[in-house]
Amino acid sequence: MHGVTGRMGYNQHLVRSILAIRDQGGIALTNGDRLQVDPIIVGRDRDKISALAQKHNITRWGTDLDAALANPQDTIFFDAGTTLMRASLLEKALAAGKNVYCEKPTSDDLEVAVNLAKTARASGLKHGVVQDKLFLPGLMKIKMLKESGFFGDLLSVRGEFGYWVFEGDWQKAQRPSWNYRKADGGGIILDMLCHWRYVLDNLFGEVKAVSCLGATHIPERVDEKGNRFKADTDDAAYATFELEGGVVAQINSSWTTRVRRDDLVTFHVDGTHGSAVAGLHKCWTQHRVNTPKPVWNPDQPQTMNFFNDWEEVPDNWPADNGFKVQWEMFLRHVTEDAPWEYGLEAGAKGVQLAELGLQSWAERRWLDVPKLQF
């Protein structure tokens, strides 16, 4: 496991996924066996890596990635490091005969991402990219509603994602400073449009076209060492997508917005027969037969409480951590060839949409999303 000293690599992948799997005694396979994990964590900072290993009772750790890759008993390489290093690390791991799994984006360059997927395919090894939002309880409820026919014909999707990331002067920023430097692979379009590609493709319809406007609302920030720096990449993105079947999706992504909604991310889905609003965990519905009839009257205060007219979808099944759920799926895929739909091809599709979003912003126009060839 590489990149586990970072926020996502540590919290979601190391602690809440791999160590959680280890501590629960592994995962059950279809033949009745249990598969256990034995992680080795690798990073450049010896002090950080050794401290993590000691804290979490991890017996294997090191700073020499090549030596770790040379061990034939370790069959999976995982990367949650920086975007700019990811493709070369994955290529090295594939060349060493390792199955690979990684965070997104797989690259900041579409050609690199496509070639990486082709290399993985040709190797015959297993490969995957994190698609964590598909396993959020709220979006799993949206999927259930869609598959049940609740919405009727889908019309539109409106997404709101983001929160205020502090500039680092008055209060410490809750995201790393590299997010706001282009040379380090920062930018919310590259980050979030990779997410929105797999969410839209898997839940609402394949993305056919995109129009995106980016912005750098906060031009100067303060880094982890207290130094001011120029934020030279986008911290907000306002995107519209045309999906198959004529569905229209609009998603705002921002690190410069203050939250007044149900959750840090919400999706509002409208259909001919019903609508739904989902956050990370909760989901509310309003069916055609239960839709109220508001009347526009600007001359008096609104008397209807529109939030009261929605019914919550119950939690009828236990929801585990989404990252852990996908890790277990990938481990079963590697071990017993269980079904898997989230290969590096999906990662390349995310990079494609992000690249087109940046191009759309630069050229101020709609762009079609062509099918990728692997």
Short mmCIF file of C-alpha atoms in Angstrom, two decimals:
data_model
loop_
_atom_site.label_atom_id
_atom_site.label_comp_id
_atom_site.label_asym_id
_atom_site.label_seq_id
_atom_site.Cartn_x
_atom_site.Cartn_y
_atom_site.Cartn_z
CA MET A 1 0.00 0.00 0.00
CA HIS A 2 1.52 3.28 -1.15
CA GLY A 3 0.26 6.76 -0.23
CA VAL A 4 -1.31 5.84 3.10
CA THR A 5 0.17 8.82 4.96
CA GLY A 6 -2.25 11.08 3.09
CA ARG A 7 -5.77 11.86 4.29
CA MET A 8 -7.69 9.51 1.99
CA GLY A 9 -5.08 6.77 1.89
CA TYR A 10 -4.88 6.64 5.67
CA ASN A 11 -8.49 7.12 6.77
CA GLN A 12 -10.50 5.37 4.08
CA HIS A 13 -8.14 2.77 2.66
CA LEU A 14 -5.77 1.76 5.42
CA VAL A 15 -7.83 2.18 8.60
CA ARG A 16 -11.46 1.83 7.50
CA SER A 17 -10.88 -0.74 4.77
CA ILE A 18 -7.80 -2.96 4.95
CA LEU A 19 -7.27 -2.88 8.72
CA ALA A 20 -11.01 -3.24 9.26
CA ILE A 21 -10.97 -6.32 7.02
CA ARG A 22 -7.96 -7.67 8.91
CA ASP A 23 -9.53 -7.09 12.29
CA GLN A 24 -12.83 -8.73 11.32
CA GLY A 25 -10.94 -11.89 10.40
CA GLY A 26 -10.85 -11.40 6.63
CA ILE A 27 -13.66 -11.93 4.14
CA ALA A 28 -15.66 -15.03 3.25
CA LEU A 29 -15.11 -16.63 -0.15
CA THR A 30 -17.69 -18.64 -2.06
CA ASN A 31 -15.92 -21.95 -1.31
CA GLY A 32 -16.23 -21.32 2.43
CA ASP A 33 -12.63 -20.24 2.98
CA ARG A 34 -11.73 -16.90 4.56
CA LEU A 35 -9.30 -14.56 2.84
CA GLN A 36 -7.08 -12.56 5.18
CA VAL A 37 -5.05 -9.47 4.30
CA ASP A 38 -1.45 -8.87 5.29
CA PRO A 39 -0.59 -5.28 4.37
CA ILE A 40 2.85 -3.79 3.86
CA ILE A 41 2.83 0.02 3.88
CA VAL A 42 5.46 1.87 1.88
CA GLY A 43 6.34 5.56 1.72
CA ARG A 44 9.21 8.01 1.42
CA ASP A 45 8.99 9.34 4.99
CA ARG A 46 10.44 6.67 7.28
CA ASP A 47 9.25 8.37 10.47
CA LYS A 48 5.63 8.65 9.29
CA ILE A 49 5.49 5.11 7.96
CA SER A 50 7.06 3.55 11.06
CA ALA A 51 4.72 5.55 13.33
CA LEU A 52 1.67 4.27 11.41
CA ALA A 53 2.93 0.73 11.55
CA GLN A 54 3.48 0.91 15.30
CA LYS A 55 0.13 2.59 15.94
CA HIS A 56 -1.86 -0.01 14.02
CA ASN A 57 0.18 -3.15 14.70
CA ILE A 58 1.37 -3.48 11.11
CA THR A 59 4.45 -5.67 11.11
CA ARG A 60 5.61 -4.92 7.56
CA TRP A 61 6.58 -1.43 6.42
CA GLY A 62 9.37 0.23 4.48
CA THR A 63 10.64 3.02 2.24
CA ASP A 64 11.90 0.88 -0.65
CA LEU A 65 9.05 0.38 -3.12
CA ASP A 66 11.17 -1.66 -5.54
CA ALA A 67 12.02 -4.13 -2.78
CA ALA A 68 8.37 -4.46 -1.84
CA LEU A 69 7.36 -5.08 -5.46
CA ALA A 70 10.02 -7.79 -5.72
CA ASN A 71 8.28 -9.94 -3.11
CA PRO A 72 6.24 -12.57 -5.05
CA GLN A 73 4.02 -13.24 -2.03
CA ASP A 74 2.51 -9.75 -2.21
CA THR A 75 0.05 -9.94 -5.08
CA ILE A 76 -1.70 -6.54 -5.02
CA PHE A 77 -0.25 -3.04 -5.33
CA PHE A 78 -2.43 -0.14 -4.16
CA ASP A 79 -1.73 3.56 -4.71
CA ALA A 80 -3.33 6.59 -3.08
CA GLY A 81 -0.38 8.94 -3.61
CA THR A 82 -0.23 11.99 -5.85
CA THR A 83 -1.97 11.98 -9.23
CA LEU A 84 1.18 12.93 -11.12
CA MET A 85 3.07 9.84 -9.86
CA ARG A 86 0.23 7.34 -10.18
CA ALA A 87 0.54 6.10 -13.76
CA SER A 88 4.27 5.42 -13.55
CA LEU A 89 3.84 3.58 -10.23
CA LEU A 90 1.05 1.42 -11.62
CA GLU A 91 3.08 0.62 -14.73
CA LYS A 92 5.99 -0.43 -12.53
CA ALA A 93 3.69 -2.64 -10.42
CA LEU A 94 2.15 -4.26 -13.50
CA ALA A 95 5.62 -4.95 -14.87
CA ALA A 96 6.41 -6.65 -11.55
CA GLY A 97 3.39 -8.93 -12.01
CA LYS A 98 1.14 -7.27 -9.44
CA ASN A 99 -2.60 -6.82 -9.62
CA VAL A 100 -3.24 -3.09 -9.19
CA TYR A 101 -5.88 -0.99 -7.47
CA CYS A 102 -5.76 2.78 -7.07
CA GLU A 103 -7.43 6.04 -6.24
CA LYS A 104 -8.67 8.34 -8.99
CA PRO A 105 -7.79 10.12 -11.18
CA THR A 106 -5.46 7.61 -12.79
CA SER A 107 -3.61 10.47 -14.51
CA ASP A 108 -3.97 14.13 -15.43
CA ASP A 109 -3.52 13.18 -19.11
CA LEU A 110 -6.05 11.14 -21.10
CA GLU A 111 -3.50 9.49 -23.40
CA VAL A 112 -1.55 8.28 -20.37
CA ALA A 113 -4.72 6.98 -18.70
CA VAL A 114 -5.83 5.09 -21.83
CA ASN A 115 -2.39 3.56 -22.39
CA LEU A 116 -2.30 2.50 -18.75
CA ALA A 117 -5.63 0.71 -19.15
CA LYS A 118 -4.37 -0.97 -22.32
CA THR A 119 -1.21 -2.11 -20.54
CA ALA A 120 -3.26 -3.55 -17.68
CA ARG A 121 -5.56 -5.36 -20.10
CA ALA A 122 -2.64 -6.85 -22.03
CA SER A 123 -0.98 -8.04 -18.82
CA GLY A 124 -3.82 -10.37 -17.89
CA LEU A 125 -3.60 -9.07 -14.33
CA LYS A 126 -6.53 -7.77 -12.29
CA HIS A 127 -6.90 -4.00 -12.11
CA GLY A 128 -9.30 -1.51 -10.58
CA VAL A 129 -9.94 2.09 -9.67
CA VAL A 130 -11.83 3.46 -6.68
CA GLN A 131 -15.46 4.39 -7.47
CA ASP A 132 -16.48 4.97 -3.88
CA LYS A 133 -19.57 7.11 -4.36
CA LEU A 134 -21.43 4.24 -6.01
CA PHE A 135 -21.39 2.54 -2.62
CA LEU A 136 -22.78 5.44 -0.60
CA PRO A 137 -26.06 4.40 1.08
CA GLY A 138 -27.85 7.45 -0.33
CA LEU A 139 -26.89 6.67 -3.92
CA MET A 140 -27.57 2.97 -3.44
CA LYS A 141 -31.12 3.97 -2.52
CA ILE A 142 -31.32 6.09 -5.68
CA LYS A 143 -30.21 3.04 -7.68
CA MET A 144 -32.89 0.91 -6.02
CA LEU A 145 -35.56 3.50 -6.85
CA LYS A 146 -34.46 3.66 -10.49
CA GLU A 147 -34.37 -0.12 -10.90
CA SER A 148 -37.83 -0.40 -9.33
CA GLY A 149 -39.28 2.01 -11.90
CA PHE A 150 -40.10 4.61 -9.24
CA PHE A 151 -39.02 7.59 -11.36
CA GLY A 152 -40.84 6.65 -14.55
CA ASP A 153 -38.92 8.35 -17.35
CA LEU A 154 -35.85 10.13 -16.02
CA LEU A 155 -35.82 13.86 -16.77
CA SER A 156 -32.97 15.52 -14.91
CA VAL A 157 -30.35 15.24 -12.18
CA ARG A 158 -29.07 18.16 -10.10
CA GLY A 159 -26.04 17.68 -7.90
CA GLU A 160 -24.54 19.99 -5.30
CA PHE A 161 -21.16 19.11 -3.85
CA GLY A 162 -18.76 21.02 -1.65
CA TYR A 163 -18.11 23.09 1.42
CA TRP A 164 -15.92 25.98 2.51
CA VAL A 165 -12.26 24.96 2.62
CA PHE A 166 -10.53 27.47 4.86
CA GLU A 167 -7.82 29.54 3.26
CA GLY A 168 -5.28 28.55 5.91
CA ASP A 169 -4.79 31.96 7.54
CA TRP A 170 -7.62 32.38 10.08
CA GLN A 171 -8.20 28.65 10.35
CA LYS A 172 -6.19 25.66 9.17
CA ALA A 173 -7.35 24.32 5.80
CA GLN A 174 -9.06 20.92 5.86
CA ARG A 175 -7.68 19.94 2.43
CA PRO A 176 -3.98 19.76 1.45
CA SER A 177 -2.53 22.79 -0.30
CA TRP A 178 -1.53 20.86 -3.44
CA ASN A 179 -5.21 20.83 -4.39
CA TYR A 180 -4.83 24.48 -5.39
CA ARG A 181 -1.60 24.23 -7.41
CA LYS A 182 -1.83 23.16 -11.05
CA ALA A 183 1.77 21.92 -11.16
CA ASP A 184 0.97 19.44 -8.37
CA GLY A 185 -2.10 18.00 -10.08
CA GLY A 186 -4.62 20.18 -8.24
CA GLY A 187 -7.98 21.50 -9.38
CA ILE A 188 -11.54 20.54 -8.59
CA ILE A 189 -12.43 19.73 -12.22
CA LEU A 190 -9.74 17.04 -12.44
CA ASP A 191 -10.77 15.74 -9.03
CA MET A 192 -14.56 15.77 -9.14
CA LEU A 193 -15.49 15.24 -12.80
CA CYS A 194 -13.78 11.84 -12.50
CA HIS A 195 -16.29 11.06 -9.75
CA TRP A 196 -19.28 12.45 -11.65
CA ARG A 197 -18.42 10.36 -14.71
CA TYR A 198 -18.90 7.03 -12.95
CA VAL A 199 -21.87 8.26 -10.91
CA LEU A 200 -23.72 9.49 -14.00
CA ASP A 201 -22.73 6.55 -16.23
CA ASN A 202 -23.73 3.91 -13.68
CA LEU A 203 -26.87 5.46 -12.19
CA PHE A 204 -28.48 7.78 -14.72
CA GLY A 205 -27.14 7.26 -18.23
CA GLU A 206 -23.91 7.42 -20.20
CA VAL A 207 -22.48 10.93 -20.53
CA LYS A 208 -22.75 12.14 -24.13
CA ALA A 209 -21.71 15.81 -23.89
CA VAL A 210 -20.41 18.34 -21.37
CA SER A 211 -20.35 22.08 -20.81
CA CYS A 212 -18.22 23.25 -17.91
CA LEU A 213 -17.25 26.58 -16.38
CA GLY A 214 -14.45 26.61 -13.84
CA ALA A 215 -13.38 29.37 -11.48
CA THR A 216 -10.57 30.25 -9.12
CA HIS A 217 -12.57 32.14 -6.52
CA ILE A 218 -9.83 32.30 -3.86
CA PRO A 219 -6.59 33.42 -5.60
CA GLU A 220 -4.29 33.15 -2.59
CA ARG A 221 -4.06 30.55 0.16
CA VAL A 222 -1.73 29.52 3.01
CA ASP A 223 0.05 26.15 2.95
CA GLU A 224 0.79 23.68 5.74
CA LYS A 225 3.96 25.56 6.72
CA GLY A 226 2.21 28.92 6.98
CA ASN A 227 3.51 30.25 3.64
CA ARG A 228 1.22 32.17 1.32
CA PHE A 229 1.01 30.89 -2.23
CA LYS A 230 -0.87 31.68 -5.44
CA ALA A 231 -3.79 29.35 -6.06
CA ASP A 232 -3.51 28.92 -9.83
CA THR A 233 -6.11 26.26 -10.51
CA ASP A 234 -9.89 25.91 -10.20
CA ASP A 235 -11.59 25.69 -6.82
CA ALA A 236 -15.14 25.56 -8.24
CA ALA A 237 -16.78 23.96 -11.28
CA TYR A 238 -20.25 24.49 -12.71
CA ALA A 239 -21.01 21.70 -15.19
CA THR A 240 -23.94 20.56 -17.31
CA PHE A 241 -24.05 17.12 -18.88
CA GLU A 242 -26.23 15.59 -21.58
CA LEU A 243 -26.87 11.91 -20.86
CA GLU A 244 -28.21 9.14 -23.04
CA GLY A 245 -31.97 9.28 -23.43
CA GLY A 246 -32.03 13.07 -23.22
CA VAL A 247 -31.52 13.23 -19.45
CA VAL A 248 -29.93 16.52 -18.35
CA ALA A 249 -27.57 16.62 -15.38
CA GLN A 250 -26.24 19.74 -13.67
CA ILE A 251 -23.58 19.41 -10.96
CA ASN A 252 -21.90 22.19 -9.03
CA SER A 253 -18.63 21.33 -7.29
CA SER A 254 -17.07 23.87 -4.98
CA TRP A 255 -14.53 24.30 -2.21
CA THR A 256 -15.78 27.88 -1.83
CA THR A 257 -19.39 27.43 -0.74
CA ARG A 258 -21.05 27.37 2.66
CA VAL A 259 -23.45 24.49 3.19
CA ARG A 260 -27.18 24.98 3.60
CA ARG A 261 -28.58 21.70 2.32
CA ASP A 262 -29.13 18.19 3.63
CA ASP A 263 -25.53 17.00 3.23
CA LEU A 264 -22.10 17.84 1.79
CA VAL A 265 -23.27 16.28 -1.45
CA THR A 266 -26.88 15.99 -2.59
CA PHE A 267 -28.46 14.63 -5.76
CA HIS A 268 -31.97 15.70 -6.78
CA VAL A 269 -33.45 13.36 -9.38
CA ASP A 270 -36.67 14.21 -11.23
CA GLY A 271 -38.76 11.76 -13.25
CA THR A 272 -42.23 11.72 -14.74
CA HIS A 273 -43.60 9.59 -11.87
CA GLY A 274 -41.50 10.67 -8.93
CA SER A 275 -38.53 12.56 -7.57
CA ALA A 276 -35.85 11.81 -4.98
CA VAL A 277 -33.18 13.71 -3.09
CA ALA A 278 -30.22 11.80 -1.67
CA GLY A 279 -27.22 12.72 0.42
CA LEU A 280 -24.41 10.51 1.63
CA HIS A 281 -26.72 8.29 3.69
CA LYS A 282 -30.31 9.55 3.60
CA CYS A 283 -32.76 9.62 0.72
CA TRP A 284 -36.21 11.23 0.45
CA THR A 285 -38.88 10.65 -2.18
CA GLN A 286 -41.98 12.35 -3.51
CA HIS A 287 -44.26 10.39 -5.83
CA ARG A 288 -46.50 11.83 -8.51
CA VAL A 289 -49.64 11.08 -6.49
CA ASN A 290 -48.21 12.82 -3.40
CA THR A 291 -46.87 15.93 -5.12
CA PRO A 292 -48.35 19.13 -3.65
CA LYS A 293 -49.70 21.95 -5.83
CA PRO A 294 -47.90 25.18 -4.96
CA VAL A 295 -49.15 28.46 -6.40
CA TRP A 296 -46.82 31.34 -7.20
CA ASN A 297 -47.74 34.41 -5.17
CA PRO A 298 -44.91 36.85 -4.43
CA ASP A 299 -47.23 39.17 -2.48
CA GLN A 300 -47.35 37.06 0.67
CA PRO A 301 -44.93 34.83 2.61
CA GLN A 302 -44.84 31.18 1.61
CA THR A 303 -47.21 29.11 3.74
CA MET A 304 -46.09 25.66 2.57
CA ASN A 305 -43.15 23.85 4.12
CA PHE A 306 -41.82 21.97 1.11
CA PHE A 307 -39.52 19.76 3.19
CA ASN A 308 -42.54 18.21 4.92
CA ASP A 309 -43.87 16.78 1.66
CA TRP A 310 -41.11 14.18 1.27
CA GLU A 311 -40.94 10.63 2.64
CA GLU A 312 -37.65 9.08 3.75
CA VAL A 313 -36.50 5.79 2.26
CA PRO A 314 -35.87 3.44 5.22
CA ASP A 315 -32.52 1.82 5.99
CA ASN A 316 -33.64 -1.72 5.27
CA TRP A 317 -30.13 -3.12 4.87
CA PRO A 318 -26.90 -2.57 6.80
CA ALA A 319 -24.51 -0.12 5.14
CA ASP A 320 -20.78 -0.68 5.49
CA ASN A 321 -18.07 1.82 4.59
CA GLY A 322 -18.21 2.31 0.81
CA PHE A 323 -14.44 2.11 0.37
CA LYS A 324 -14.34 -1.13 2.34
CA VAL A 325 -17.20 -2.61 0.31
CA GLN A 326 -15.34 -1.97 -2.91
CA TRP A 327 -12.07 -3.28 -1.45
CA GLU A 328 -13.82 -6.55 -0.55
CA MET A 329 -15.20 -6.77 -4.08
CA PHE A 330 -11.72 -6.28 -5.57
CA LEU A 331 -10.16 -8.83 -3.23
CA ARG A 332 -12.77 -11.40 -4.28
CA HIS A 333 -12.17 -10.46 -7.91
CA VAL A 334 -8.43 -11.16 -7.53
CA THR A 335 -8.87 -14.32 -5.47
CA GLU A 336 -11.82 -16.07 -7.11
CA ASP A 337 -12.48 -14.02 -10.27
CA ALA A 338 -15.68 -12.54 -8.83
CA PRO A 339 -17.52 -10.01 -11.04
CA TRP A 340 -15.82 -6.62 -11.36
CA GLU A 341 -16.78 -3.60 -13.48
CA TYR A 342 -14.37 -0.93 -12.29
CA GLY A 343 -11.12 -1.51 -14.15
CA LEU A 344 -8.63 1.11 -15.26
CA GLU A 345 -10.87 1.68 -18.30
CA ALA A 346 -13.33 3.35 -15.92
CA GLY A 347 -10.47 5.46 -14.60
CA ALA A 348 -9.64 6.61 -18.13
CA LYS A 349 -13.27 7.58 -18.71
CA GLY A 350 -13.10 9.82 -15.65
CA VAL A 351 -9.91 11.47 -16.90
CA GLN A 352 -11.56 11.96 -20.29
CA LEU A 353 -14.50 13.86 -18.79
CA ALA A 354 -12.21 15.99 -16.63
CA GLU A 355 -10.04 16.84 -19.64
CA LEU A 356 -13.11 17.74 -21.70
CA GLY A 357 -14.42 19.84 -18.81
CA LEU A 358 -11.19 21.83 -18.74
CA GLN A 359 -11.29 22.20 -22.53
CA SER A 360 -14.92 23.32 -22.43
CA TRP A 361 -14.03 25.98 -19.87
CA ALA A 362 -11.07 27.20 -21.93
CA GLU A 363 -13.03 27.29 -25.19
CA ARG A 364 -16.38 28.33 -23.67
CA ARG A 365 -18.40 25.70 -25.57
CA TRP A 366 -20.19 22.34 -25.42
CA LEU A 367 -18.11 19.26 -26.22
CA ASP A 368 -19.20 15.76 -27.19
CA VAL A 369 -17.81 12.81 -25.18
CA PRO A 370 -16.63 10.18 -27.67
CA LYS A 371 -16.32 6.50 -26.82
CA LEU A 372 -12.81 5.47 -25.80
CA GLN A 373 -11.06 2.62 -27.56
CA PHE A 374 -9.10 0.17 -25.44
#
